JSON list of C-alpha atoms in Angstrom, two decimals:
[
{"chain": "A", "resi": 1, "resn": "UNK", "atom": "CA", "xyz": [0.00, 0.00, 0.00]},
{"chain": "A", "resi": 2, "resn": "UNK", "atom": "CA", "xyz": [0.88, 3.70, -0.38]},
{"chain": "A", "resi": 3, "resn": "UNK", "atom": "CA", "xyz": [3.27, 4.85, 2.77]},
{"chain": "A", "resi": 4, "resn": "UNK", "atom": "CA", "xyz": [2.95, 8.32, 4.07]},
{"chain": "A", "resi": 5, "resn": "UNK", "atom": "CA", "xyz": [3.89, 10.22, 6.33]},
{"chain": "A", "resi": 6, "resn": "UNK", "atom": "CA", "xyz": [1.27, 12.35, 9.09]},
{"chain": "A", "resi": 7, "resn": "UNK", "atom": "CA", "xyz": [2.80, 15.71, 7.34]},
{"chain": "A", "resi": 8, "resn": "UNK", "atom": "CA", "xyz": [1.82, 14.17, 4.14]},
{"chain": "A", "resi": 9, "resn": "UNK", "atom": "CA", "xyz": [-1.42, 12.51, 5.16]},
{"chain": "A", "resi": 10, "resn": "UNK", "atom": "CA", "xyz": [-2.35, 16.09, 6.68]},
{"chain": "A", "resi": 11, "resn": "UNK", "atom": "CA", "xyz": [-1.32, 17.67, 3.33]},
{"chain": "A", "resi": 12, "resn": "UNK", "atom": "CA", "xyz": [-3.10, 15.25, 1.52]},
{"chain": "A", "resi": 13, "resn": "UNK", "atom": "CA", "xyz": [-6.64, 15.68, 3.31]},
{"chain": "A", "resi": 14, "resn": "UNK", "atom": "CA", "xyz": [-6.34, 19.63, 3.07]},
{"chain": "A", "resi": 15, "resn": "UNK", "atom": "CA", "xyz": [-5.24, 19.41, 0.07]},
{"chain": "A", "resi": 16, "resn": "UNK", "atom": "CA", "xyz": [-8.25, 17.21, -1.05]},
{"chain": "A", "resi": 17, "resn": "UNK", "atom": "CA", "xyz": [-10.77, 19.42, 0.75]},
{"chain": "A", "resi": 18, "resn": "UNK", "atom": "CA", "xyz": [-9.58, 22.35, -1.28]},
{"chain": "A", "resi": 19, "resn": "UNK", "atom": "CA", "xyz": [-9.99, 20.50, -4.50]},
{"chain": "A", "resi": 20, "resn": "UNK", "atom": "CA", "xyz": [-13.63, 19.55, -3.59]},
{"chain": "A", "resi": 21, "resn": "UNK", "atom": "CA", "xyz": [-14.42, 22.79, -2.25]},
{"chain": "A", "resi": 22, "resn": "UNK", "atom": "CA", "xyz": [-15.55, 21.25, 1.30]},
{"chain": "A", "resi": 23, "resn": "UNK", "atom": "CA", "xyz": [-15.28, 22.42, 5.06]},
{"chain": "A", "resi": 24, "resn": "UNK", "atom": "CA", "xyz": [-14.96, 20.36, 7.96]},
{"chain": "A", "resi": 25, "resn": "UNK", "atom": "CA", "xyz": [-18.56, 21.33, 8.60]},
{"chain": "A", "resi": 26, "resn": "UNK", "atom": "CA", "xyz": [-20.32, 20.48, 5.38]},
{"chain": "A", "resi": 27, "resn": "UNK", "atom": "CA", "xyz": [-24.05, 21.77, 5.03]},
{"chain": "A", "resi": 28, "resn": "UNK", "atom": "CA", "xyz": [-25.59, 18.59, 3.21]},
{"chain": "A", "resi": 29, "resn": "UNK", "atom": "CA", "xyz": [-25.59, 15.13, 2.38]},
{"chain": "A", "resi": 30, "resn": "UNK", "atom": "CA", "xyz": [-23.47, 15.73, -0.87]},
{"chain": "A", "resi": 31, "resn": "UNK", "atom": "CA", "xyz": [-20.66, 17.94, 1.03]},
{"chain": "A", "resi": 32, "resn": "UNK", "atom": "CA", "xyz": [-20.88, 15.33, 3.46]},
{"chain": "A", "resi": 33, "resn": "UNK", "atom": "CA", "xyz": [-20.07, 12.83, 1.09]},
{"chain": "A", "resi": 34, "resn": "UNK", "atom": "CA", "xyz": [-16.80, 14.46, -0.52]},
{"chain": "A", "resi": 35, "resn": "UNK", "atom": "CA", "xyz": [-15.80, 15.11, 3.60]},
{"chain": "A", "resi": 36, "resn": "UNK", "atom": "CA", "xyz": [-15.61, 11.64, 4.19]},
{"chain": "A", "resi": 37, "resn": "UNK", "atom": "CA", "xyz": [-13.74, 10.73, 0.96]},
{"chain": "A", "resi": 38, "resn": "UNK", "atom": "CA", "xyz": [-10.94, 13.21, 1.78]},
{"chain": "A", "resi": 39, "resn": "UNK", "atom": "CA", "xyz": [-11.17, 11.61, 5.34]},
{"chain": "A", "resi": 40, "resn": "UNK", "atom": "CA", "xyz": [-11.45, 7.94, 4.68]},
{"chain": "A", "resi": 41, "resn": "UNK", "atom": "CA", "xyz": [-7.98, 8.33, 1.65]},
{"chain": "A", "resi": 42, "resn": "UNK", "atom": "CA", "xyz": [-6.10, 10.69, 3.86]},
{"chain": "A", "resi": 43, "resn": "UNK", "atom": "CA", "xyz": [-6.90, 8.37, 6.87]},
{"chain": "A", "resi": 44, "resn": "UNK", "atom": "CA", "xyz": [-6.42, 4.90, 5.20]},
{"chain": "A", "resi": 45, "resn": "UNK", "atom": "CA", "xyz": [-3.64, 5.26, 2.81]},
{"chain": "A", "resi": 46, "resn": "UNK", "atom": "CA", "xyz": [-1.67, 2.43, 3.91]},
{"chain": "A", "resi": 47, "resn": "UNK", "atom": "CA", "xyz": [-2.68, -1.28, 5.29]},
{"chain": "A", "resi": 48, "resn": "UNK", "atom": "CA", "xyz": [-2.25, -0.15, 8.66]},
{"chain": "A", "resi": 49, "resn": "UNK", "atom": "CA", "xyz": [-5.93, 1.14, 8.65]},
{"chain": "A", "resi": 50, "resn": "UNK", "atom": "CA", "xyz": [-8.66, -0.60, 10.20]},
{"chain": "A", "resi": 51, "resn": "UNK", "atom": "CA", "xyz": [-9.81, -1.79, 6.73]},
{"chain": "A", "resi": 52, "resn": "UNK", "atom": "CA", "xyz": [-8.81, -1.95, 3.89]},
{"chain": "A", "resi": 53, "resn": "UNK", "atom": "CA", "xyz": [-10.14, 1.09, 1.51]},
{"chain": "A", "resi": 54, "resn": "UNK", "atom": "CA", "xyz": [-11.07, -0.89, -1.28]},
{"chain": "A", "resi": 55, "resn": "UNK", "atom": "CA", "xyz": [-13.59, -2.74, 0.66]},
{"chain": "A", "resi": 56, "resn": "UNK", "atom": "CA", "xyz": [-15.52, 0.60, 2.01]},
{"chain": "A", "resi": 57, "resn": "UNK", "atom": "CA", "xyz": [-16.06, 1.26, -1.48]},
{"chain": "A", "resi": 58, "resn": "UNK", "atom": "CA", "xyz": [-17.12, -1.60, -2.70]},
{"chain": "A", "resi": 59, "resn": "UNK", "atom": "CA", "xyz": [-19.52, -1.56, 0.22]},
{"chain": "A", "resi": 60, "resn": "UNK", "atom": "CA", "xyz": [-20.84, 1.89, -0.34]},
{"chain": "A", "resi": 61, "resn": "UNK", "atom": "CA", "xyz": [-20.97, 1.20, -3.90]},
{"chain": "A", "resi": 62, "resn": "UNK", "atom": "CA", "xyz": [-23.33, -2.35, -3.12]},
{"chain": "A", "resi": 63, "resn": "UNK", "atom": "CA", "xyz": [-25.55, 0.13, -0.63]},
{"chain": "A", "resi": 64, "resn": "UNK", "atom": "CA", "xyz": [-25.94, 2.55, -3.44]},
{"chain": "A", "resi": 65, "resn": "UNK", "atom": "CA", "xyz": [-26.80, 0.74, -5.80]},
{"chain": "A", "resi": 66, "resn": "UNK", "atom": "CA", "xyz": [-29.21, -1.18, -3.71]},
{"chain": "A", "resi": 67, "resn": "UNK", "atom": "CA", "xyz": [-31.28, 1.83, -3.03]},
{"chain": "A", "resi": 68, "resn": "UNK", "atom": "CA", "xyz": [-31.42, 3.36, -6.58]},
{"chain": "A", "resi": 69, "resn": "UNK", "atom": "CA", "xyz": [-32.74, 0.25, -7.21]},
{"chain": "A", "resi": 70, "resn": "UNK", "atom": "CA", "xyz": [-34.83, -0.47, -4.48]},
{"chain": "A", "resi": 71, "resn": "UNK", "atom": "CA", "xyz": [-35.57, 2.62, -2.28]},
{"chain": "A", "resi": 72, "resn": "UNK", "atom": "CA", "xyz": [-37.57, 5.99, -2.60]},
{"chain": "A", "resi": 73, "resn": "UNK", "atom": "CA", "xyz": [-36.68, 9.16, -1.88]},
{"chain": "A", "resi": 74, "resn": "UNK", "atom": "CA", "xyz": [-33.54, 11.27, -1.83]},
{"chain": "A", "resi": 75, "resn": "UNK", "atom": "CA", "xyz": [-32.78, 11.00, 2.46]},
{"chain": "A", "resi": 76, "resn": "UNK", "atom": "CA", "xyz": [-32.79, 7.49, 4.26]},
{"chain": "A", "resi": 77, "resn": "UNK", "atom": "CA", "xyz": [-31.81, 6.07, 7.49]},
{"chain": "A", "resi": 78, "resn": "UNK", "atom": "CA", "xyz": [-29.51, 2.87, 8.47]},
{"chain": "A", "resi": 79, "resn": "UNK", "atom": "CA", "xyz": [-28.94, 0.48, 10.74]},
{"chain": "A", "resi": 80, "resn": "UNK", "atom": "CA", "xyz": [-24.87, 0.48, 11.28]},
{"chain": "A", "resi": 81, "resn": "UNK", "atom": "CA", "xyz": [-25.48, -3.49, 12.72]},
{"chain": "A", "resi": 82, "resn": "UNK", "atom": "CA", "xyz": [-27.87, -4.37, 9.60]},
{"chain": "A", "resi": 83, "resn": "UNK", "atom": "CA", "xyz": [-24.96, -2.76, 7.44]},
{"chain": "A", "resi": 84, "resn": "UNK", "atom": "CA", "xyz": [-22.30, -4.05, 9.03]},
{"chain": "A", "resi": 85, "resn": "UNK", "atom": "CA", "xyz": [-24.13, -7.40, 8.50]},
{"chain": "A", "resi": 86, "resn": "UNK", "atom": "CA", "xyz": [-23.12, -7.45, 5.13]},
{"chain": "A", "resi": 87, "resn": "UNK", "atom": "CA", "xyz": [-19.02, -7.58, 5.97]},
{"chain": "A", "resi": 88, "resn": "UNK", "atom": "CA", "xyz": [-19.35, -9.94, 8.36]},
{"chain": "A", "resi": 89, "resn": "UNK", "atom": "CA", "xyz": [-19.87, -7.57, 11.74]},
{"chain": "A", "resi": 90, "resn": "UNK", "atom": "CA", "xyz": [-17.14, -5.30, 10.22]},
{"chain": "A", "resi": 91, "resn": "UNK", "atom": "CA", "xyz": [-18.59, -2.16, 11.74]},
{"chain": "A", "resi": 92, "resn": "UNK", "atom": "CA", "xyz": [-15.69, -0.28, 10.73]},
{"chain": "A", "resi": 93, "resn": "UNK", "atom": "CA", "xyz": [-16.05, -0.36, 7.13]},
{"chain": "A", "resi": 94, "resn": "UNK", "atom": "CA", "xyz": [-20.06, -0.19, 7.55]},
{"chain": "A", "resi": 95, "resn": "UNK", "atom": "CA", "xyz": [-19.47, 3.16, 9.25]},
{"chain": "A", "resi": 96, "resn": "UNK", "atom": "CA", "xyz": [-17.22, 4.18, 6.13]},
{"chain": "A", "resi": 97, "resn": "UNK", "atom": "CA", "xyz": [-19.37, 3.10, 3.76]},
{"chain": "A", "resi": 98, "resn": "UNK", "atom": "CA", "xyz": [-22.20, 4.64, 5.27]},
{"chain": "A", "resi": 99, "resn": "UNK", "atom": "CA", "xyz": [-20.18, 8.28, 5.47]},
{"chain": "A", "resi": 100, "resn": "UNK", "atom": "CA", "xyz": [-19.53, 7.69, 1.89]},
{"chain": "A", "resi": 101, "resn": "UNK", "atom": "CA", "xyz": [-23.08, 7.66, 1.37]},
{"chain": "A", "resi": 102, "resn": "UNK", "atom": "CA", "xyz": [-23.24, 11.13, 3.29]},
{"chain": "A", "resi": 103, "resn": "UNK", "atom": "CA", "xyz": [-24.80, 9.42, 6.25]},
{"chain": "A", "resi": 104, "resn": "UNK", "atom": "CA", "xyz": [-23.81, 10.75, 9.85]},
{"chain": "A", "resi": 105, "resn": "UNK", "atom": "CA", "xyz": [-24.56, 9.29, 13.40]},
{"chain": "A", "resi": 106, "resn": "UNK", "atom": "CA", "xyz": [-28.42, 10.21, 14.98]},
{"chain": "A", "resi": 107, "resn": "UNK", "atom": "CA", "xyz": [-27.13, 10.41, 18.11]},
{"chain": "A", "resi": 108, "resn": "UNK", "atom": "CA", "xyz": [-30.02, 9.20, 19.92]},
{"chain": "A", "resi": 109, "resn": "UNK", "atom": "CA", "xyz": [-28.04, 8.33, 23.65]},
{"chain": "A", "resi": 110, "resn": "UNK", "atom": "CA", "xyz": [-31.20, 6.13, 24.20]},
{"chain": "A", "resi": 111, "resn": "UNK", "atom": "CA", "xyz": [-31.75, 4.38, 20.94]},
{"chain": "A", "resi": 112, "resn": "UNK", "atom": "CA", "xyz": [-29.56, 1.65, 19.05]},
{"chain": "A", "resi": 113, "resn": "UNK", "atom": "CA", "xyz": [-26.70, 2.69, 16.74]},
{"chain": "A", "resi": 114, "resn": "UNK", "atom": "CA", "xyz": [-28.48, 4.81, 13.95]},
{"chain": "A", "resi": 115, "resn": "UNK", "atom": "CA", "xyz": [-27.07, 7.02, 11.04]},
{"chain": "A", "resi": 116, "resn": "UNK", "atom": "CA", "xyz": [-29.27, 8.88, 8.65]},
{"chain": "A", "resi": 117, "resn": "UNK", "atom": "CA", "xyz": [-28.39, 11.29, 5.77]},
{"chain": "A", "resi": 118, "resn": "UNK", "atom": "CA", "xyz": [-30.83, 13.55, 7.07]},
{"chain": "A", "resi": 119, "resn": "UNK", "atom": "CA", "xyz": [-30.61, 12.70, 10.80]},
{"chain": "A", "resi": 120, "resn": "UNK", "atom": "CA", "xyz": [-33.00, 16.34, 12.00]},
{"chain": "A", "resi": 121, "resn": "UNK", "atom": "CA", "xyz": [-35.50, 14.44, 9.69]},
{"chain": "A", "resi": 122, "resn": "UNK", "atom": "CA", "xyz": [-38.39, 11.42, 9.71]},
{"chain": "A", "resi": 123, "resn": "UNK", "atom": "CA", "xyz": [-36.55, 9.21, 6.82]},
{"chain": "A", "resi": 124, "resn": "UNK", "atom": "CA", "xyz": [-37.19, 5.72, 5.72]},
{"chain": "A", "resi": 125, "resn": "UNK", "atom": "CA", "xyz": [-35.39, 3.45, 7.37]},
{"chain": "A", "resi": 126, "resn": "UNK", "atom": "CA", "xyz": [-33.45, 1.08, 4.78]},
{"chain": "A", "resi": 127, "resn": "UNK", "atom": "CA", "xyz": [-32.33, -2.85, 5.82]},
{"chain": "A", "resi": 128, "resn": "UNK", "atom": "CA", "xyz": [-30.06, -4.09, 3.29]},
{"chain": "A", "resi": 129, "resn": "UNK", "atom": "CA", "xyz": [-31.02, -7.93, 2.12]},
{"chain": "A", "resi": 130, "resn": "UNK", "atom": "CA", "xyz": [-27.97, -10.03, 3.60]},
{"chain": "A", "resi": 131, "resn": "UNK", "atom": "CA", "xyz": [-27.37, -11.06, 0.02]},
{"chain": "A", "resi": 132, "resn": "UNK", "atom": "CA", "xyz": [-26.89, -6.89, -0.99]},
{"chain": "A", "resi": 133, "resn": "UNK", "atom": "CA", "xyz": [-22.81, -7.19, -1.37]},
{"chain": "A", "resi": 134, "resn": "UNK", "atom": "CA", "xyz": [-22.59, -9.98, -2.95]},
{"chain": "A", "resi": 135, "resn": "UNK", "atom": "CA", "xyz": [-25.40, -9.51, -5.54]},
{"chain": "A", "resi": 136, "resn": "UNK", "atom": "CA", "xyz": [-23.03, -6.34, -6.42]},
{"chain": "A", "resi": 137, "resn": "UNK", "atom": "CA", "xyz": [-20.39, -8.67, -6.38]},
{"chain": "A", "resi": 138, "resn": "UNK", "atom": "CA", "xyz": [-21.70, -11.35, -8.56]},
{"chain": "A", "resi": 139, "resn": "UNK", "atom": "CA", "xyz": [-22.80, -8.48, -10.92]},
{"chain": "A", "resi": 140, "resn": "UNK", "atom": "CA", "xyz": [-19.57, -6.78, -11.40]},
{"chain": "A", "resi": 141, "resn": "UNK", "atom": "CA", "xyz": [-18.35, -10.38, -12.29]},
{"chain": "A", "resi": 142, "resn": "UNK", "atom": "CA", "xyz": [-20.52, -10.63, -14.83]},
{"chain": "A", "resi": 143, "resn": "UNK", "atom": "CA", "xyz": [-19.94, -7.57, -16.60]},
{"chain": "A", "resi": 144, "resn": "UNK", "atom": "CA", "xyz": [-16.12, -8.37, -16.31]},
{"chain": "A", "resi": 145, "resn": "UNK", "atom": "CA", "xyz": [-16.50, -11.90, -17.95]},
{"chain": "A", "resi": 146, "resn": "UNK", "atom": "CA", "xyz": [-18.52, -10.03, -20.63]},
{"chain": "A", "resi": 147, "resn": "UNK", "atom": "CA", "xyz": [-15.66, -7.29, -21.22]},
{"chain": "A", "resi": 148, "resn": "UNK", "atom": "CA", "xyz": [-13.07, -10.20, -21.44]},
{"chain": "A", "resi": 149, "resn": "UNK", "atom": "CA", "xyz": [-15.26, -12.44, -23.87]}
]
């Protein structure tokens, strides 16, 4: 993997954040979701990470695509357990792949472990089939086996 430095990790995410015209603050789901990616590269350049990068995108990719497909409405809200269901109780990469989404924690002290892209706002609640990844998975296979025919 790609060694760096913290000066050039630090570099790196400001650097990013410039080029995407984002603040550490961002002010909706879309701003949110170019924060995290400058987070989650600048943060998880190397193996050292707690997962690898490749496999929060992959994720977030599988979630995405799951609710164009399957899901109404531009704001939703996720379970992080149902999510991180899907990578075998990887809750890590869930929570990446959620942010890369532009999902954020509820923050409800009382309630169970909740993110939402609009989390001031009633949204549908989304659970992911357990078969979500892999149906990405087995799709992306098949449009590879077609490119190589």
């Amino acid at each position: 993997m790609i060694d760096l430095t913290a000066p050039q990790r630090a570099k790196l995410y400001l650097a990013m954040r410039d080029a995407l015209d984002v603040t550490d603050e961002p002010q909706d789901r879309h701003a949110a979701r170019r924060l995290a990616l400058c987070e989650l590269v600048s943060k998880f350049t190397g193996d050292d990470g707690a997962f690898a990068l490749h496999e929060a995108f992959r994720l977030a990719d599988a979630l995405d695509h799951h609710l164009t497909e399957h899901a109404n409405g531009p704001e939703f809200g996720f379970s992080v357990a149902n999510v991180a269901r899907l990578v075998g109780g990887d809750r890590d990469t869930a929570k990446a792949a959620l942010r890369l989404l532009g999902a954020c924690p509820t923050f409800d002290a009382e309630g169970p472990d909740d993110w939402a892209t609009a989390p001031r706002e009633m949204v549908e609640s989304i659970r992911f089939p357990r078969d979500a990844l892999a149906a990405q998975v087995r799709l992306e296979l098949e449009e590879a086996e077609a490119f190589a025919a």
